[in-house]
Short mmCIF file of C-alpha atoms in Angstrom, two decimals:
data_model
loop_
_atom_site.label_atom_id
_atom_site.label_comp_id
_atom_site.label_asym_id
_atom_site.label_seq_id
_atom_site.Cartn_x
_atom_site.Cartn_y
_atom_site.Cartn_z
CA MET A 1 -141.38 -216.00 101.72
CA THR A 2 -142.56 -217.62 104.93
CA GLY A 3 -140.35 -220.11 106.70
CA GLU A 4 -140.55 -222.39 109.70
CA GLY A 5 -138.04 -222.73 112.50
CA THR A 6 -137.28 -225.17 115.25
CA GLY A 7 -136.80 -224.58 118.95
CA ALA A 8 -138.47 -222.19 121.37
CA GLU A 9 -136.93 -219.10 119.76
CA LEU A 10 -138.69 -219.81 116.47
CA ASP A 11 -142.03 -221.00 117.81
CA ALA A 12 -143.66 -217.62 117.22
CA ARG A 13 -145.81 -217.46 114.10
CA PRO A 14 -145.44 -216.20 111.47
CA PHE A 15 -141.71 -216.50 110.80
CA LEU A 16 -140.86 -214.30 107.80
CA VAL A 17 -137.57 -214.76 105.95
CA THR A 18 -136.22 -213.19 102.76
CA ARG A 19 -133.07 -211.94 101.05
CA ASP A 20 -135.00 -209.57 98.82
CA LEU A 21 -135.10 -205.87 99.71
CA GLU A 22 -138.56 -205.21 98.32
CA GLU A 23 -140.06 -208.24 100.02
CA ALA A 24 -138.56 -207.20 103.35
CA ARG A 25 -140.02 -203.73 102.91
CA HIS A 26 -143.40 -205.30 102.19
CA PHE A 27 -143.23 -207.43 105.37
CA ILE A 28 -142.39 -204.45 107.59
CA THR A 29 -145.09 -202.36 105.92
CA ASP A 30 -147.69 -205.02 106.69
CA VAL A 31 -146.65 -205.45 110.32
CA TYR A 32 -145.62 -201.88 111.21
CA ILE A 33 -145.93 -199.00 108.73
CA PRO A 34 -145.15 -198.04 105.09
CA HIS A 35 -141.54 -196.86 104.78
CA ASN A 36 -138.50 -196.65 102.51
CA LEU A 37 -135.77 -199.28 102.88
CA GLN A 38 -132.28 -199.32 101.42
CA THR A 39 -128.93 -200.98 102.03
CA ARG A 40 -125.62 -199.11 102.13
CA ASP A 41 -123.16 -201.99 101.74
CA GLY A 42 -124.60 -203.68 98.64
CA ARG A 43 -125.11 -206.95 100.49
CA ALA A 44 -128.20 -209.07 100.07
CA LEU A 45 -130.42 -209.08 103.12
CA ASP A 46 -130.62 -211.92 105.59
CA PHE A 47 -133.98 -210.69 106.82
CA LYS A 48 -135.84 -212.56 109.59
CA LEU A 49 -138.94 -211.39 111.43
CA ARG A 50 -140.90 -213.26 114.05
CA TYR A 51 -143.74 -211.19 115.46
CA LEU A 52 -146.77 -211.47 117.68
CA ALA A 53 -149.57 -208.94 117.88
CA SER A 54 -152.20 -208.24 120.51
CA GLU A 55 -154.57 -205.35 121.11
CA ARG A 56 -152.09 -203.11 122.92
CA LEU A 57 -148.78 -203.91 121.25
CA THR A 58 -146.92 -205.79 118.52
CA VAL A 59 -143.61 -207.43 119.46
CA GLY A 60 -141.24 -208.41 116.66
CA HIS A 61 -137.84 -210.13 116.83
CA LEU A 62 -136.15 -208.53 113.83
CA VAL A 63 -132.91 -209.03 111.87
CA TYR A 64 -131.85 -207.42 108.57
CA GLY A 65 -128.39 -208.99 108.24
CA ALA A 66 -127.05 -206.01 106.28
CA ASP A 67 -126.20 -202.31 106.64
CA ALA A 68 -129.87 -201.36 106.27
CA GLU A 69 -131.49 -197.95 106.62
CA LEU A 70 -135.20 -197.35 107.16
CA LEU A 71 -136.85 -193.97 106.47
CA VAL A 72 -140.15 -193.98 108.32
CA PRO A 73 -142.92 -191.37 108.00
CA PRO A 74 -144.88 -190.22 111.06
CA MET A 75 -146.74 -193.20 112.52
CA LEU A 76 -149.48 -190.84 113.80
CA ASP A 77 -151.55 -193.39 115.70
CA CYS A 78 -148.66 -195.43 117.13
CA TYR A 79 -145.49 -195.11 119.16
CA HIS A 80 -142.52 -197.37 118.38
CA MET A 81 -139.76 -198.79 120.59
CA ASN A 82 -136.58 -200.66 119.62
CA LEU A 83 -134.66 -202.71 122.19
CA THR A 84 -131.27 -203.68 120.77
CA LEU A 85 -130.23 -207.25 121.60
CA SER A 86 -127.12 -207.55 119.37
CA GLY A 87 -125.06 -205.17 117.26
CA GLN A 88 -125.83 -201.48 117.13
CA THR A 89 -128.04 -198.89 115.43
CA MET A 90 -128.05 -195.15 114.73
CA VAL A 91 -131.36 -193.30 114.79
CA SER A 92 -132.68 -189.78 114.33
CA GLN A 93 -136.01 -188.03 114.79
CA ASN A 94 -136.84 -184.33 114.59
CA GLY A 95 -133.22 -183.19 114.84
CA ARG A 96 -132.38 -185.58 117.69
CA TRP A 97 -129.82 -188.38 117.36
CA ALA A 98 -129.16 -191.51 119.40
CA ALA A 99 -127.09 -194.68 119.14
CA THR A 100 -127.93 -198.09 120.59
CA ARG A 101 -125.70 -200.97 121.62
CA ALA A 102 -126.57 -204.54 122.50
CA LYS A 103 -128.55 -204.69 125.77
CA GLN A 104 -127.15 -201.29 126.73
CA SER A 105 -129.59 -198.85 125.14
CA GLY A 106 -132.90 -198.55 123.36
CA VAL A 107 -134.86 -195.91 121.48
CA PHE A 108 -138.44 -194.70 121.59
CA PHE A 109 -140.07 -192.87 118.68
CA ARG A 110 -142.91 -190.39 119.02
CA PRO A 111 -145.88 -190.74 116.64
CA ASP A 112 -145.90 -187.25 115.14
CA ASP A 113 -142.47 -187.00 113.43
CA PRO A 114 -140.65 -189.07 110.79
CA PHE A 115 -137.61 -191.02 111.89
CA THR A 116 -134.61 -192.88 110.49
CA VAL A 117 -133.04 -196.12 111.72
CA ARG A 118 -129.72 -197.47 110.41
CA TRP A 119 -128.86 -201.05 111.37
CA SER A 120 -125.43 -202.65 111.59
CA PRO A 121 -125.33 -206.01 109.73
CA GLU A 122 -125.24 -207.96 113.00
CA ALA A 123 -128.01 -205.97 114.71
CA VAL A 124 -130.93 -207.84 116.29
CA GLN A 125 -133.77 -205.97 117.97
CA TYR A 126 -137.14 -206.28 119.59
CA ALA A 127 -139.26 -203.89 117.49
CA VAL A 128 -142.36 -202.94 119.47
CA LYS A 129 -145.32 -201.07 117.99
CA LEU A 130 -147.59 -199.42 120.57
CA PRO A 131 -150.95 -197.97 119.48
CA ARG A 132 -151.40 -194.49 120.94
CA ARG A 133 -154.80 -194.86 122.57
CA PRO A 134 -154.04 -197.87 124.82
CA LEU A 135 -150.68 -196.46 125.98
CA GLU A 136 -152.07 -193.01 126.71
CA ALA A 137 -155.11 -194.50 128.47
CA HIS A 138 -152.82 -196.63 130.62
CA LEU A 139 -150.74 -193.60 131.57
CA SER A 140 -153.89 -191.63 132.34
CA LYS A 141 -154.95 -194.27 134.86
CA LEU A 142 -151.52 -194.29 136.51
CA VAL A 143 -151.36 -190.51 137.00
CA ASN A 144 -155.10 -189.93 137.52
CA ARG A 145 -155.37 -187.19 134.91
CA PRO A 146 -156.31 -186.98 131.22
CA VAL A 147 -153.59 -187.50 128.61
CA GLU A 148 -154.88 -185.49 125.68
CA ARG A 149 -151.84 -185.15 123.41
CA PRO A 150 -148.93 -187.39 122.38
CA ILE A 151 -146.56 -188.22 125.23
CA ALA A 152 -143.19 -186.48 124.87
CA PHE A 153 -140.57 -189.24 125.25
CA ASP A 154 -136.79 -188.92 125.06
CA LEU A 155 -135.39 -190.56 121.93
CA GLY A 156 -132.70 -192.71 123.59
CA PHE A 157 -132.78 -194.45 126.97
CA ASP A 158 -130.61 -196.65 129.16
CA LEU A 159 -131.37 -200.35 128.80
CA ALA A 160 -128.59 -201.44 131.17
CA SER A 161 -130.18 -199.75 134.22
CA PRO A 162 -132.27 -201.81 136.66
CA THR A 163 -135.50 -200.41 135.18
CA GLY A 164 -134.17 -200.99 131.64
CA GLN A 165 -133.34 -204.60 132.42
CA SER A 166 -136.80 -205.04 133.90
CA LEU A 167 -138.34 -203.65 130.71
CA LEU A 168 -136.28 -205.99 128.55
CA ALA A 169 -137.23 -208.96 130.74
CA ALA A 170 -140.92 -208.01 130.64
CA VAL A 171 -140.96 -207.76 126.83
CA ASP A 172 -139.05 -211.04 126.49
CA TYR A 173 -141.43 -212.78 128.90
CA LEU A 174 -144.53 -211.45 127.13
CA ARG A 175 -143.18 -212.52 123.76
CA CYS A 176 -142.35 -216.03 124.99
CA GLU A 177 -145.79 -216.42 126.54
CA LEU A 178 -147.62 -215.13 123.47
CA SER A 179 -145.74 -217.63 121.29
CA ARG A 180 -146.20 -220.63 123.57
CA PRO A 181 -148.97 -223.03 122.42
CA GLY A 182 -151.76 -222.87 124.96
CA GLY A 183 -150.14 -219.80 126.53
CA ILE A 184 -151.61 -216.45 127.43
CA SER A 185 -152.56 -215.62 123.84
CA GLU A 186 -155.61 -217.78 124.62
CA MET A 187 -156.13 -216.26 128.10
CA PRO A 188 -157.35 -212.66 127.89
CA LEU A 189 -157.02 -211.98 131.63
CA ALA A 190 -153.40 -213.08 131.81
CA ARG A 191 -152.50 -211.37 128.54
CA ASP A 192 -153.99 -208.11 129.77
CA GLN A 193 -151.99 -208.31 133.00
CA LEU A 194 -148.70 -208.92 131.18
CA GLU A 195 -149.39 -206.16 128.66
CA SER A 196 -150.08 -203.77 131.54
CA LEU A 197 -146.77 -204.77 133.11
CA VAL A 198 -144.90 -203.95 129.89
CA LEU A 199 -146.67 -200.60 129.46
CA THR A 200 -146.02 -199.57 133.06
CA GLN A 201 -142.38 -200.62 132.88
CA LEU A 202 -141.71 -198.67 129.68
CA LEU A 203 -143.32 -195.55 131.18
CA LEU A 204 -140.98 -195.89 134.16
CA THR A 205 -137.92 -196.63 132.01
CA VAL A 206 -138.11 -194.24 129.05
CA PRO A 207 -137.78 -190.61 130.23
CA ASN A 208 -140.94 -188.70 129.34
CA ALA A 209 -143.00 -185.67 130.26
CA PHE A 210 -144.69 -187.62 133.07
CA THR A 211 -141.59 -189.21 134.60
CA GLU A 212 -141.47 -186.85 137.57
CA LEU A 213 -145.14 -187.44 138.33
CA LEU A 214 -144.63 -191.21 138.05
CA THR A 215 -141.54 -191.33 140.26
CA ALA A 216 -141.51 -188.29 142.58
CA PRO A 217 -142.29 -188.75 146.29
CA CYS A 218 -145.98 -188.40 146.99
CA ARG A 219 -148.43 -188.50 149.84
CA PRO A 220 -150.10 -191.86 150.42
CA ALA A 221 -153.74 -192.25 149.49
CA GLN A 222 -156.11 -191.63 152.37
CA ARG A 223 -157.78 -194.58 154.07
CA GLY A 224 -161.08 -193.86 152.37
CA LYS A 225 -159.44 -194.05 148.93
CA VAL A 226 -157.69 -197.29 149.86
CA GLN A 227 -160.97 -198.71 151.12
CA ARG A 228 -162.60 -197.87 147.79
CA ALA A 229 -159.97 -199.95 145.99
CA ILE A 230 -160.34 -202.77 148.51
CA GLU A 231 -164.10 -202.86 147.96
CA MET A 232 -163.55 -203.01 144.21
CA ILE A 233 -161.23 -205.99 144.64
CA GLU A 234 -163.50 -207.81 147.08
CA ALA A 235 -166.57 -207.26 144.90
CA ASN A 236 -165.08 -208.94 141.84
CA PRO A 237 -161.55 -210.32 142.29
CA ARG A 238 -161.85 -212.31 139.08
CA ALA A 239 -162.10 -209.09 137.02
CA GLU A 240 -159.24 -207.78 134.88
CA LEU A 241 -157.90 -205.34 137.47
CA SER A 242 -154.59 -203.55 136.97
CA LEU A 243 -152.89 -201.08 139.29
CA GLY A 244 -154.04 -198.32 136.96
CA ASP A 245 -157.66 -199.52 137.12
CA LEU A 246 -157.63 -199.52 140.92
CA ALA A 247 -155.96 -196.12 141.13
CA ALA A 248 -158.47 -194.62 138.68
CA ALA A 249 -161.39 -196.06 140.65
CA ALA A 250 -159.96 -194.65 143.89
CA GLY A 251 -159.31 -191.25 142.32
CA VAL A 252 -155.57 -191.17 143.10
CA THR A 253 -152.31 -191.84 141.27
CA ALA A 254 -150.87 -195.32 141.16
CA ARG A 255 -147.99 -194.37 143.47
CA GLN A 256 -150.36 -192.77 145.99
CA LEU A 257 -152.44 -195.94 146.05
CA GLN A 258 -149.35 -198.12 146.48
CA ARG A 259 -148.13 -196.04 149.41
CA GLY A 260 -151.61 -195.94 150.93
CA PHE A 261 -151.93 -199.73 150.73
CA LYS A 262 -148.48 -200.20 152.28
CA GLU A 263 -149.39 -197.98 155.23
CA THR A 264 -152.97 -199.17 155.66
CA VAL A 265 -152.89 -202.84 154.67
CA GLY A 266 -149.18 -203.67 154.75
CA VAL A 267 -148.96 -204.94 151.17
CA SER A 268 -149.22 -203.51 147.65
CA PRO A 269 -152.61 -203.36 145.87
CA MET A 270 -151.66 -206.18 143.50
CA ALA A 271 -150.40 -208.34 146.38
CA TYR A 272 -153.72 -207.77 148.12
CA LEU A 273 -155.59 -208.77 144.95
CA ARG A 274 -153.47 -211.92 144.68
CA ALA A 275 -154.20 -212.79 148.33
CA VAL A 276 -157.95 -212.41 147.80
CA ARG A 277 -157.79 -214.64 144.73
CA LEU A 278 -155.77 -217.24 146.63
CA ASP A 279 -158.42 -217.21 149.36
CA ARG A 280 -161.13 -217.83 146.77
CA VAL A 281 -159.15 -220.71 145.27
CA HIS A 282 -158.62 -222.20 148.73
CA ALA A 283 -162.32 -221.96 149.54
CA GLU A 284 -163.30 -223.53 146.23
CA LEU A 285 -160.86 -226.41 146.67
CA GLN A 286 -162.15 -227.04 150.21
CA GLU A 287 -165.76 -227.04 149.05
CA GLY A 288 -165.10 -229.16 145.98
CA THR A 289 -166.95 -232.41 145.52
CA GLY A 290 -165.90 -235.31 143.35
CA VAL A 291 -162.78 -234.83 141.28
CA VAL A 292 -161.53 -231.25 141.62
CA SER A 293 -159.07 -229.96 139.04
CA VAL A 294 -156.59 -227.67 140.74
CA THR A 295 -155.52 -226.35 137.32
CA ASP A 296 -159.05 -225.41 136.33
CA VAL A 297 -159.74 -223.65 139.62
CA ALA A 298 -156.43 -221.79 139.59
CA MET A 299 -156.85 -220.56 136.04
CA ARG A 300 -160.45 -219.52 136.72
CA TRP A 301 -159.07 -217.16 139.38
CA GLY A 302 -156.31 -215.72 137.21
CA PHE A 303 -153.35 -217.95 138.09
CA PHE A 304 -151.87 -219.15 134.83
CA HIS A 305 -148.34 -220.13 135.93
CA LEU A 306 -149.01 -223.18 138.02
CA SER A 307 -145.59 -223.62 139.62
CA ARG A 308 -145.63 -220.03 140.85
CA PHE A 309 -149.24 -220.42 141.95
CA ALA A 310 -148.38 -223.54 143.96
CA GLN A 311 -145.54 -221.70 145.69
CA GLN A 312 -147.75 -218.72 146.54
CA TYR A 313 -150.52 -221.03 147.74
CA ARG A 314 -148.16 -222.92 150.05
CA GLN A 315 -146.77 -219.67 151.46
CA ARG A 316 -150.29 -218.52 152.34
CA PHE A 317 -151.86 -221.78 153.53
CA GLY A 318 -148.92 -223.97 154.55
CA GLN A 319 -149.78 -226.71 152.07
CA LEU A 320 -149.92 -227.37 148.36
CA PRO A 321 -153.25 -227.09 146.50
CA SER A 322 -153.19 -230.82 145.83
CA GLU A 323 -152.97 -231.45 149.58
CA THR A 324 -156.06 -229.31 150.16
CA VAL A 325 -157.96 -231.37 147.59
CA ARG A 326 -156.93 -234.66 149.22
CA GLN A 327 -158.30 -233.44 152.54
CA VAL A 328 -161.78 -232.78 151.11
CA PRO A 329 -164.20 -235.45 152.45
CA ARG A 330 -165.70 -237.60 149.72
CA GLY A 331 -169.35 -238.45 149.96
#
């Protein structure tokens, strides 16, 4: 059955609730993949699922409320990640085993092998489905080489590390924004940026076959490569540009481009993009006639969190956007 909740935690739609094993299996099949579900303690389920889906991932906040075990066939066209928030789980895939504990560890399942997940009754997790093509394309942009086969990830990973905590925060933030009325679910540019953040963070957090390439010291991009990225930004700063997009256009890895920007420009590529967008907002507010909506201008240039935008604007121009508008002469 479908239920409704109150408070920010339950604002995501739909909110699926049941105590029936078969109905819970049906819900998970619809959102994730067909599977077998059983309980080992004879208790009725206290199943709750709140999920949000976008083009590059599905984020679910999932509870079974019983000693539940899922037997999942190969997902084939998707990866899957569980981030344990409460309780614990035991998982296995292709002869590998891992355990998770609340906010201490997570697991990442490859698409080409079946896997098993056993939940403790108190376990709560973010269950994240990641279609193969978008994740592999994102990685390809970051490392500047084709990714032509499934990425080999470790099964278990540390969620208590600084990178693990950043991943958990990024998923939580994306989920909150997707569920917020009028939030980024209605703003493709902002949603794409946040999705890219989550994908990059998981590639840096979960050990995989490309970890060394993503993290090892590297030579900075040459000035000509940096200039190519700068020209791309200046030509269309309103475009949906991620670090991976800029690196791919420059023909270097993401880390090479970051180092090249630091040495050549003094800031990261994304900081440079933000500065260019702030300059365009500033110019538009100065040139505005009549009643100028700071919110409309900011959002048109990719700034969707207005308090953060106002802070960044003041740091760059020494005044708030509203003060710039008040200084515009009225005809």
